[in-house]
Coordinates of C-alpha atoms and ligand atoms in Angstrom, one line a residue:
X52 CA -201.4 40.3 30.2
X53 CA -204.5 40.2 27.9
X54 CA -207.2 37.9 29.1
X55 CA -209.6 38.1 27.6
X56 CA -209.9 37.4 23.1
X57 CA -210.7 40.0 21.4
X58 CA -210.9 39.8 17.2
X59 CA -208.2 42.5 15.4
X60 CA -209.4 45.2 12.9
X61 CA -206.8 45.5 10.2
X62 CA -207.8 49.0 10.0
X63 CA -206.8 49.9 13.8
X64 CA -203.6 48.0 13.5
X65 CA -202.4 49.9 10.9
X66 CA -200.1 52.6 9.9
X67 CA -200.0 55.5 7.2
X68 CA -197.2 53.5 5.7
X69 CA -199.2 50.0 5.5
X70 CA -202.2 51.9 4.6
X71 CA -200.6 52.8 1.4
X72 CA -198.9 49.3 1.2
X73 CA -202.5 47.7 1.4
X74 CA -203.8 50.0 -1.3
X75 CA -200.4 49.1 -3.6
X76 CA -201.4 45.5 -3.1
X77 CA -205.1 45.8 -3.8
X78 CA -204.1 47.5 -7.0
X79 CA -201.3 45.1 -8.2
X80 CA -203.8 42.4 -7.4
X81 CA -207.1 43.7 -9.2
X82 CA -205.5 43.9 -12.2
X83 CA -203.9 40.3 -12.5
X84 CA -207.4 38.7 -11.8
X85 CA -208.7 41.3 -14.4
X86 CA -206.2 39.3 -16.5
X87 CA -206.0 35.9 -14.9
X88 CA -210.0 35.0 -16.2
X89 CA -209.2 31.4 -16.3
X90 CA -207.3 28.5 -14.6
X91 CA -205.2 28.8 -18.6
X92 CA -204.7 32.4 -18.3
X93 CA -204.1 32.2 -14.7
X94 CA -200.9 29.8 -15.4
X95 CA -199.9 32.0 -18.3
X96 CA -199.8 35.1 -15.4
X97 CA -198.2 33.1 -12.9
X98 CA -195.2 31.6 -14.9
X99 CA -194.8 35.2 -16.9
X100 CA -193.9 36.6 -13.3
X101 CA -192.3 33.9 -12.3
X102 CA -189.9 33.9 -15.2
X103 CA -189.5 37.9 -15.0
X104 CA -188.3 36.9 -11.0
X105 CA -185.6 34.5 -12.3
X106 CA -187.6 31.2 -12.0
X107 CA -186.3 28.1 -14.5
X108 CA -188.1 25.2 -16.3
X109 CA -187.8 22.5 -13.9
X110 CA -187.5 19.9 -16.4
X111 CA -184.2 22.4 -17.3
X112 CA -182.7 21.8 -13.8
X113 CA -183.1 17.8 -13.3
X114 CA -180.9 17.7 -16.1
X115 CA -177.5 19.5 -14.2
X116 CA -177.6 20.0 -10.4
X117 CA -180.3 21.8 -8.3
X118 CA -178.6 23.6 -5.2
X119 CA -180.4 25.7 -2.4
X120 CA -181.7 28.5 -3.3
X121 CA -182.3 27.7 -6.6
X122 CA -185.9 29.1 -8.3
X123 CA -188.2 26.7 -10.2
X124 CA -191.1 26.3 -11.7
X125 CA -193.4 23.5 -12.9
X126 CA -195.8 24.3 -16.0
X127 CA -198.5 21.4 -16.2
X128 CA -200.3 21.0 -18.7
X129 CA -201.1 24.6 -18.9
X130 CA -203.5 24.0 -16.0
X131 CA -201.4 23.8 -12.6
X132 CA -197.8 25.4 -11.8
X133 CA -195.7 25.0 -8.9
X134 CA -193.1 27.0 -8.0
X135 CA -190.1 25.8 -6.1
X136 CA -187.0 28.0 -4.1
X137 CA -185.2 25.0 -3.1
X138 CA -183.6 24.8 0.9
X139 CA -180.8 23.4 2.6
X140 CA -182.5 20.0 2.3
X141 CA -185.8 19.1 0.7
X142 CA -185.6 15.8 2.4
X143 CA -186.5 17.8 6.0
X144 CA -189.9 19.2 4.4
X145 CA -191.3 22.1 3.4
X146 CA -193.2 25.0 3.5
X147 CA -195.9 25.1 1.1
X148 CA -198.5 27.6 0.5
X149 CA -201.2 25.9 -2.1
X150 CA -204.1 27.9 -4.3
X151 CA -206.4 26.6 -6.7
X152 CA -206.8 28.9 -10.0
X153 CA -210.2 27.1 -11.1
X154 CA -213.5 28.7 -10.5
X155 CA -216.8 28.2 -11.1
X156 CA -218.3 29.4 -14.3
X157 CA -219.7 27.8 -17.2
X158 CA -218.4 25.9 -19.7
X159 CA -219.3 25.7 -23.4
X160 CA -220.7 21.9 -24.4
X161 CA -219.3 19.8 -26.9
X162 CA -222.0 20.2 -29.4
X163 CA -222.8 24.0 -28.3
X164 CA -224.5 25.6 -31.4
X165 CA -228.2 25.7 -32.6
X166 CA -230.4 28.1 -33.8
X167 CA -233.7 29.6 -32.0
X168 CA -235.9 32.5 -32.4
X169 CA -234.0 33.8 -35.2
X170 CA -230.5 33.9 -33.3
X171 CA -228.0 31.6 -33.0
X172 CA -227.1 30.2 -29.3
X173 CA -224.9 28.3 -27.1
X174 CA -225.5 25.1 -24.6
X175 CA -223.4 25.5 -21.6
X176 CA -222.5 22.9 -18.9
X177 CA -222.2 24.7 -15.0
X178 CA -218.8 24.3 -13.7
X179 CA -218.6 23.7 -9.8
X180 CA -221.1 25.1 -7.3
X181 CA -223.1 27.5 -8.9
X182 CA -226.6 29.1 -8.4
X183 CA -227.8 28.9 -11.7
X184 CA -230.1 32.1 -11.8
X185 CA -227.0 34.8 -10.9
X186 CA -225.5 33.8 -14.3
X187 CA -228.4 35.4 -16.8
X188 CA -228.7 39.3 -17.7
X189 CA -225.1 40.3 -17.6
X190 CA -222.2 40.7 -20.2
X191 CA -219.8 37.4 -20.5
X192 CA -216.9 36.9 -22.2
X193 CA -215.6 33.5 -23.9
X194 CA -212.4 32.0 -23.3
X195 CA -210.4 28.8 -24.5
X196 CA -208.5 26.6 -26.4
X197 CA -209.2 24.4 -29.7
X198 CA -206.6 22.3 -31.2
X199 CA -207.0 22.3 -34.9
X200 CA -206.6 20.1 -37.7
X201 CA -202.7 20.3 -37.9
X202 CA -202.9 19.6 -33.8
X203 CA -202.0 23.3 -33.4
X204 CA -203.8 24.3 -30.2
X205 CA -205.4 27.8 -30.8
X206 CA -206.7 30.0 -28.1
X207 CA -209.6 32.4 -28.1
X208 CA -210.3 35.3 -25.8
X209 CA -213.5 37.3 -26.6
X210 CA -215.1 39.8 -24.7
X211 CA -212.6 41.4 -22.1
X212 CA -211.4 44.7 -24.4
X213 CA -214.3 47.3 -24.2
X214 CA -214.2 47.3 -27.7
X215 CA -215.4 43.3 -27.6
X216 CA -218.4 42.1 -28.6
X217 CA -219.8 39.5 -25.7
X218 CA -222.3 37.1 -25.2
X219 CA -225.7 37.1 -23.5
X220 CA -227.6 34.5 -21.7
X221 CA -231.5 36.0 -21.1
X222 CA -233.7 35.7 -18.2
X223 CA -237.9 36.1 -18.9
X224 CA -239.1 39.4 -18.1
X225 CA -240.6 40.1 -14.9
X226 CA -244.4 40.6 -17.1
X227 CA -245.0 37.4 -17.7
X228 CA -243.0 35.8 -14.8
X229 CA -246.3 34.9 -12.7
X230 CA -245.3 31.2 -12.8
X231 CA -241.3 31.2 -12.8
X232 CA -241.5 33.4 -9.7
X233 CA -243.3 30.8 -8.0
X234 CA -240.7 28.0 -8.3
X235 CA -237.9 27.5 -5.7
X236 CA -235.1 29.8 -6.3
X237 CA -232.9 26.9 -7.2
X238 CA -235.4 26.2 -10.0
X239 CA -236.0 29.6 -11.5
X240 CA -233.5 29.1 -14.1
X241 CA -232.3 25.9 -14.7
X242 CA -228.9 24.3 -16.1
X243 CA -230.4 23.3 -19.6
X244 CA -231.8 27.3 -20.1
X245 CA -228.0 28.8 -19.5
X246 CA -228.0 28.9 -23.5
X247 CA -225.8 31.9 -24.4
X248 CA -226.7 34.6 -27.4
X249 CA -224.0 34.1 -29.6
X250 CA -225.3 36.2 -32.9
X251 CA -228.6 37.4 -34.7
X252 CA -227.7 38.5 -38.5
X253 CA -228.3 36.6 -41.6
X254 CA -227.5 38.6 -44.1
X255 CA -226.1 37.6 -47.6
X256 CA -226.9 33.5 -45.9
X257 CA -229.0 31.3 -47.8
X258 CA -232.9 32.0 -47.4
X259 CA -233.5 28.4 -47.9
X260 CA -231.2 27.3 -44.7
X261 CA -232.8 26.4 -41.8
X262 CA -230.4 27.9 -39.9
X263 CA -229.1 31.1 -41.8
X264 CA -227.7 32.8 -38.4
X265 CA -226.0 29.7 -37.7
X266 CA -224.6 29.6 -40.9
X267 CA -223.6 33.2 -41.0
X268 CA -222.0 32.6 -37.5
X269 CA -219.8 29.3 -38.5
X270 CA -218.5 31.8 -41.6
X271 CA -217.2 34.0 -39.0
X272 CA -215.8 31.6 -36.3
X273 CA -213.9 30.0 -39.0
X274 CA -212.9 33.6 -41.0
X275 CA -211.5 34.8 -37.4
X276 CA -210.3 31.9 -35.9
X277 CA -210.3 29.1 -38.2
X278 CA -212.7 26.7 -36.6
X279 CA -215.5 24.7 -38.0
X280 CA -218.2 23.7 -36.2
X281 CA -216.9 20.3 -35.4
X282 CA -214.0 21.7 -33.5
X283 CA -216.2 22.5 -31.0
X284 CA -216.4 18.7 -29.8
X285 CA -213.0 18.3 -28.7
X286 CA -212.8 22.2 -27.3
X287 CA -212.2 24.0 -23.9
X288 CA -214.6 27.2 -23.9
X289 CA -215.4 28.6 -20.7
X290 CA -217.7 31.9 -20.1
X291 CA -217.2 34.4 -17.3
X292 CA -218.0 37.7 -16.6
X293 CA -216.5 40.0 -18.8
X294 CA -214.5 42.6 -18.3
X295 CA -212.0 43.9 -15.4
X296 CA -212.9 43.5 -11.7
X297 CA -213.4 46.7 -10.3
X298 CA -212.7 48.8 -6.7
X299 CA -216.1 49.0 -4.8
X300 CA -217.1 51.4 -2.1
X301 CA -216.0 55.0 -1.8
X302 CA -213.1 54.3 0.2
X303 CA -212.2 51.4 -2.6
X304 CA -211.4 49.5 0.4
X305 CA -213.1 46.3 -1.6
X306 CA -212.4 44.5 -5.2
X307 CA -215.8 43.0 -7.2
X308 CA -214.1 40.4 -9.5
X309 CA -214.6 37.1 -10.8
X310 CA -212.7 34.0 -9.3
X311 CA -211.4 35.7 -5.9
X312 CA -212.1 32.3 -5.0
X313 CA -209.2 31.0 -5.2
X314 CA -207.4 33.6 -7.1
X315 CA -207.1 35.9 -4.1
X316 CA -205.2 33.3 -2.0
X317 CA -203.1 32.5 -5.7
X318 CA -202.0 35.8 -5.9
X319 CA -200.9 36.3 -2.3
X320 CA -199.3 32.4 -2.3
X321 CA -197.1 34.1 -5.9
X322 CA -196.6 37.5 -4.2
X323 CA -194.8 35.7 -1.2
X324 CA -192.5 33.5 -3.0
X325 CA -191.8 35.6 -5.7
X326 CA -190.0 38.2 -3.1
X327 CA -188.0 35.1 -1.6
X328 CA -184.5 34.1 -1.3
X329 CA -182.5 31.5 0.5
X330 CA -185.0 29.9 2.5
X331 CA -183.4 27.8 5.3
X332 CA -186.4 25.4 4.0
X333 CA -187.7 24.5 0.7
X334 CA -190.7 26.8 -0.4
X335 CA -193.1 26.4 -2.3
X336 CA -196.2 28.0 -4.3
X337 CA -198.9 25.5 -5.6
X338 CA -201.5 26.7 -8.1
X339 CA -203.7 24.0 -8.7
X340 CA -206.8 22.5 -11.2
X341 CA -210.2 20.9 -10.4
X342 CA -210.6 22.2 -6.7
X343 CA -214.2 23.3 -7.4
X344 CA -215.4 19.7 -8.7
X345 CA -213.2 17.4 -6.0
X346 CA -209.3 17.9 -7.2
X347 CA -210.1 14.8 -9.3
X348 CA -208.2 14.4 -12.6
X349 CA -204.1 15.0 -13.5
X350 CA -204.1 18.7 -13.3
X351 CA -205.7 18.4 -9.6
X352 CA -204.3 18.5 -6.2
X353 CA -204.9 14.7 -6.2
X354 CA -203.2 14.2 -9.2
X355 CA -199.6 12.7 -9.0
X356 CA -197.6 15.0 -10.9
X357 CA -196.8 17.0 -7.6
X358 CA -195.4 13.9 -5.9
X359 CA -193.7 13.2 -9.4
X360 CA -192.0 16.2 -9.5
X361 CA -190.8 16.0 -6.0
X362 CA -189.2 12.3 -6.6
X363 CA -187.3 13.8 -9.6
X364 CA -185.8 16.5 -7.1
X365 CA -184.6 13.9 -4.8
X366 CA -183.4 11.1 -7.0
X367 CA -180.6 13.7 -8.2
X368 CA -179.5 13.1 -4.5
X369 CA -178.4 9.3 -3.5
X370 CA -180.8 7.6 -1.1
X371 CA -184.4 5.8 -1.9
X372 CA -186.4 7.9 -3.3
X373 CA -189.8 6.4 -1.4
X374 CA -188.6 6.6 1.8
X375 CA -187.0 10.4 1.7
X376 CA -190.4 11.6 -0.1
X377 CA -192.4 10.0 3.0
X378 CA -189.9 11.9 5.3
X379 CA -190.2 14.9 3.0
X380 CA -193.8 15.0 3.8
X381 CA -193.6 14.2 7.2
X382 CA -191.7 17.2 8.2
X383 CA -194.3 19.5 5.3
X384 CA -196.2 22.3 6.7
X385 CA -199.0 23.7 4.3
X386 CA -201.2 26.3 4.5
X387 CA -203.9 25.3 2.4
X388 CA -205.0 28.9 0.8
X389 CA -208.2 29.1 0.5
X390 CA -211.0 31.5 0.7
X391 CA -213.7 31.3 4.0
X392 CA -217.2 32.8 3.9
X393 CA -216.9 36.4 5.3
X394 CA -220.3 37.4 7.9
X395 CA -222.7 39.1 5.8
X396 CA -224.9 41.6 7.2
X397 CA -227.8 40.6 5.0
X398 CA -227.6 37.2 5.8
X399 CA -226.4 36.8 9.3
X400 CA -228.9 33.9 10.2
X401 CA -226.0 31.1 8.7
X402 CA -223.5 32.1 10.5
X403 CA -222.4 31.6 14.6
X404 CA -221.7 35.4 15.1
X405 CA -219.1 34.3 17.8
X406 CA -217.0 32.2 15.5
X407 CA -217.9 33.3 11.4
X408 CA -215.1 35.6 10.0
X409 CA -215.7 38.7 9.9
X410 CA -214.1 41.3 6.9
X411 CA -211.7 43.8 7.2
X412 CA -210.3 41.2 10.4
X413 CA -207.6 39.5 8.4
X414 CA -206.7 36.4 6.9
X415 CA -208.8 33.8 8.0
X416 CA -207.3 30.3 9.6
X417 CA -209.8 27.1 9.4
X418 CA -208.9 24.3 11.8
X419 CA -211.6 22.3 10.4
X420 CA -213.7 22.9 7.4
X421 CA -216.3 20.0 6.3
X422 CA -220.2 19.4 7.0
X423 CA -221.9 17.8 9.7
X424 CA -219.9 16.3 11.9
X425 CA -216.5 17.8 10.3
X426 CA -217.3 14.9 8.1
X427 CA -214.5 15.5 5.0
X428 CA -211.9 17.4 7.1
X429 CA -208.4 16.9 8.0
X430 CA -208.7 19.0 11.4
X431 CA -205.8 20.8 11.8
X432 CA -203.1 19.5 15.6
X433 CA -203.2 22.3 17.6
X434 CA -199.3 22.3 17.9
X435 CA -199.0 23.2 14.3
X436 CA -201.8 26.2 14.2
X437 CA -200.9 27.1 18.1
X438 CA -197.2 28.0 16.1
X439 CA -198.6 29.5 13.3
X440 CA -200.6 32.0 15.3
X441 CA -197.5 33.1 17.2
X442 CA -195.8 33.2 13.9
X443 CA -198.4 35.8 12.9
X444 CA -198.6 37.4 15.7
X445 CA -194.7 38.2 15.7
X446 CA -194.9 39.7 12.5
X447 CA -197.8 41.9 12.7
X448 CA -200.2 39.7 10.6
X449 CA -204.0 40.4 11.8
X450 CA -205.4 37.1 11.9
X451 CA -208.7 35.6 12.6
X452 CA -210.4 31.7 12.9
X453 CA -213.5 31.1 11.0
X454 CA -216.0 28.5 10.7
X455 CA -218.2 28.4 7.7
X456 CA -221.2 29.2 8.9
X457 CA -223.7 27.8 11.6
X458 CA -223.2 23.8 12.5
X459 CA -225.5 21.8 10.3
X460 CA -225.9 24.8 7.6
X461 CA -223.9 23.6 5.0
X462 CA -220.2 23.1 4.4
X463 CA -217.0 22.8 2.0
X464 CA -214.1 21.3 1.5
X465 CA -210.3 22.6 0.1
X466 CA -207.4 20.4 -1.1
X467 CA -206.0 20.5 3.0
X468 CA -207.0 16.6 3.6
X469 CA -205.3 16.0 0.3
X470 CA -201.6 17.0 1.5
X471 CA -202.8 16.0 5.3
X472 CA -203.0 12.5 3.9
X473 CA -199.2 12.3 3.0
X474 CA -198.8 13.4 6.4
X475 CA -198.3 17.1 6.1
X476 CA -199.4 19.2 8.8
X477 CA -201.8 21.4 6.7
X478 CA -204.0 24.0 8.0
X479 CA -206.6 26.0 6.3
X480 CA -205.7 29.7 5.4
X481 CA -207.3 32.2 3.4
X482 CA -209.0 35.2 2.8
X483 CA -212.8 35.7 4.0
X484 CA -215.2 36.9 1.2
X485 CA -218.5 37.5 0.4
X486 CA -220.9 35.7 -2.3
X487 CA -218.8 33.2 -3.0
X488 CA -219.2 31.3 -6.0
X489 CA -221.4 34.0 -7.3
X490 CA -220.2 35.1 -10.8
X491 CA -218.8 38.2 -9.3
X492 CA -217.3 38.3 -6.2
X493 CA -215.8 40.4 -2.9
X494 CA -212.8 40.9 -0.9
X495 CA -211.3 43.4 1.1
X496 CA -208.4 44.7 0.3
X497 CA -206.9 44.5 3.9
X498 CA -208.0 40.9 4.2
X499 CA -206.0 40.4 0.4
X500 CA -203.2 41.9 1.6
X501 CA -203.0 40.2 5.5
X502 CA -203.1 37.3 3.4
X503 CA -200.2 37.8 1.4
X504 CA -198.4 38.9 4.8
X505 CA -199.2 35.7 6.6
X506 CA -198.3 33.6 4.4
X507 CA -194.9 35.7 3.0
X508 CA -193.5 35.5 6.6
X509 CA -195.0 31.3 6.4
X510 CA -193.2 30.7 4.1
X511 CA -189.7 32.8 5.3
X512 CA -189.4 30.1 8.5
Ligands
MN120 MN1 -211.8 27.6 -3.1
MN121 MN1 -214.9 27.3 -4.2

């Protein structure tokens, strides 16, 4: 018997044969984040593979009879999906594995368009926890939706083809930067200058105009995709990165993308249910909205439309409806998939070394995550995690615990408490990265991929 702890490598626990399967993963994976740039597009990925799998409209099934077994899905809003193979008996709980597909990035304002130093710009608002000054000096591409004046809503998607155009946001050069580079890093670049370069030529406007670049840009905006400038007030635009997330290192043992967190764990939660059939109990994938600025709102986790959905499945059964949904809950384990800050070698003076996660050691499980005093957690009952690592261990899942980071550092919170509150037992479990938040991001492929195992054979039993 093993006495002492000692943390797994993936890579040491690992054959040719899950080698390759790691690799197959990372691959299938990179290129639905390359696709999956926003929480829109992420649905639109989800439910297109989901549908491809054999999954039905929900809304489709309350209307006959829904039997074990059964595949569903829930588009909301074009926001949040869940996806549902139905058990013996939803009443006795389930087993839910639940992402967000939001991320932070930065969103276009109402009133976005003005004209400057002879080149037309665009006001952005930060979405989520973002350090401002990694967001200037690299290529980004505009996504979203604008309904127009015959309520059609209209999507736009510029900048991810090669062949693109993209827009710009600048940073001061470094020769006149004496002052900027003696402000606080947090204050280097503020909210109010993340003012994207939208266009530069005037020609054939009027010279009188105040605003000929402007002008020449509303001509093409509404030549290309109909808008006018007052459209803008009641859009969605986001801007991220643009282009494809790409392999890093050598070995491409690691993926750079943007919006691993919480796409990583949202690809892993669809990979495992996707490839399920006839659970003994109900599974289910949740891809939820608004993670990154408190799960407020209807498309977030503390949204009702979950709960909603869940009453319609059990009032096609007799019974009150209330009372089965509290059971239902009661007997609900979630793993609340979510990323966890992976050690850093350049910064290792946040972390605990003993207890931080470290990459390439496998999906990550949070019994707590919060600041301070734990303050905003649900801390996970050791009976439920205490099974969950013996479920892991059983089927060759490398697993670790992590902390984020040193006591008193910092913190962060996930949508666990949300479920825990309905009286789920809900753990945190995700994949450990590095520069979270950051525009672009890493993972591990091995991490990606323990994930996907731990929570394929979660939600199996
Ligand atoms: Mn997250
Ligand atoms: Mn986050």
């Amino acid at each position: 018997m093993e006495l002492g702890y000692k943390r797994k490598n993936v890579w040491f626990e690992t054959d040719m044969a899950e080698k390759k399967a790691v690799f197959e993963y990372g691959e299938r994976y990179r290129k639905f984040i390359s696709k999956a740039k926003t929480e829109r597009l992420a649905v639109t990925e989800i439910l297109s593979r989901a549908k491809e799998a054999g999954f039905k409209p929900l809304e489709e099934a309350l209307r006959g009879e829904i039997k074990p077994g059964d595949k569903l899905y829930l588009n909301h809003k074009n926001k949040s999906a869940v996806l549902f193979v139905m058990g013996r008996n939803l009443e006795d709980g389930m087993n839910i594995v639940g992402a967000h597909l939001d991320a932070p990035r930065l969103d276009v304002k109402p009133l976005p368009l003005y004209e400057d130093g002879n080149m037309a710009l665009m006001k952005t608002h930060y979405y989520g926890g973002v350090k401002t000054y990694q967001w200037v000096c690299t290529p980004l591409a505009l996504h979203g939706v604008y309904t127009n004046a015959d309520g059609e809503t209209v999507h736009i998607n510029v900048g991810e083809n090669p062949d693109d155009p993209v827009l710009y946001i600048t940073d001061l050069l470094i020769h006149l930067s004496k002052d900027q580079m003696q402000k606080k890093l947090a204050e280097g670049i503020t909210g109010e200058q993340l003012n994207a370069v939208i266009g530069q030529c005037s020609f054939g406007a009027d010279k009188e105009s105040k605003h000929p670049v402007k002008d020449n840009l509303l001509g093409i905006l509404n030549r290309k995709y109909g808008m006018t400038e007052r459209d803008f007030l009641t859009a969605e635009f986001e801007l991220v990165p643009a282009g494809p997330a790409r392999d890093v290192g050598l070995d491409r043992a690691m993926i750079a993308g943007h919006g691993h967190d919480d796409r990583v764990c949202s690809y892993a939660g669809l990979e495992a249910i996707l490839n399920l059939s006839n659970p003994e109990r109900t599974a289910v994938g949740l891809f939820v909205d608004k993670e990154e600025v408190g799960s407020m709102g209807n498309t977030g986790m503390e949204g009702a439309f979950f709960d909603h959905a869940l009453a319609e499945i059990l009032a096609k059964t007799p019974g009150d409806v209330f009372l089965r949904l509290g059971r239902c809950y009661q007997g609900t384990r979630v793993l609340s998939a979510d990323v966890t800050n992976g050690h850093d070698p350049s910064f290792p003076e946040v972390d605990d070394p003993l207890n931080g996660s470290k990459i390439g050691h496998g999906v990550s499980l949070s019994k707590y995550t919060g600041s301070r005093g734990k303050s905003g957690c649900n801390d996970a009952n050791a009976e439920f995690i205490g099974g969950l690592g013996r479920l892991f261990d059983a089927h060759g899942v490398v697993w670790q615990t992590s902390e984020l980071g040193k006591v008193d550092q910092g913190g962060g919170g996930t949508i666990a408490y949300i479920l825990a509150n309905k009286g789920a037992e809900v753990v945190d479990c995700g994949t450990p990265m590095l520069s979270m938040h950051a525009p672009t991001e890493l993972v591990a492929k091995a991490d990606a991929y323990m994930t996907y195992k731990a929570y394929r054979c979660f939600l199996e039993n």
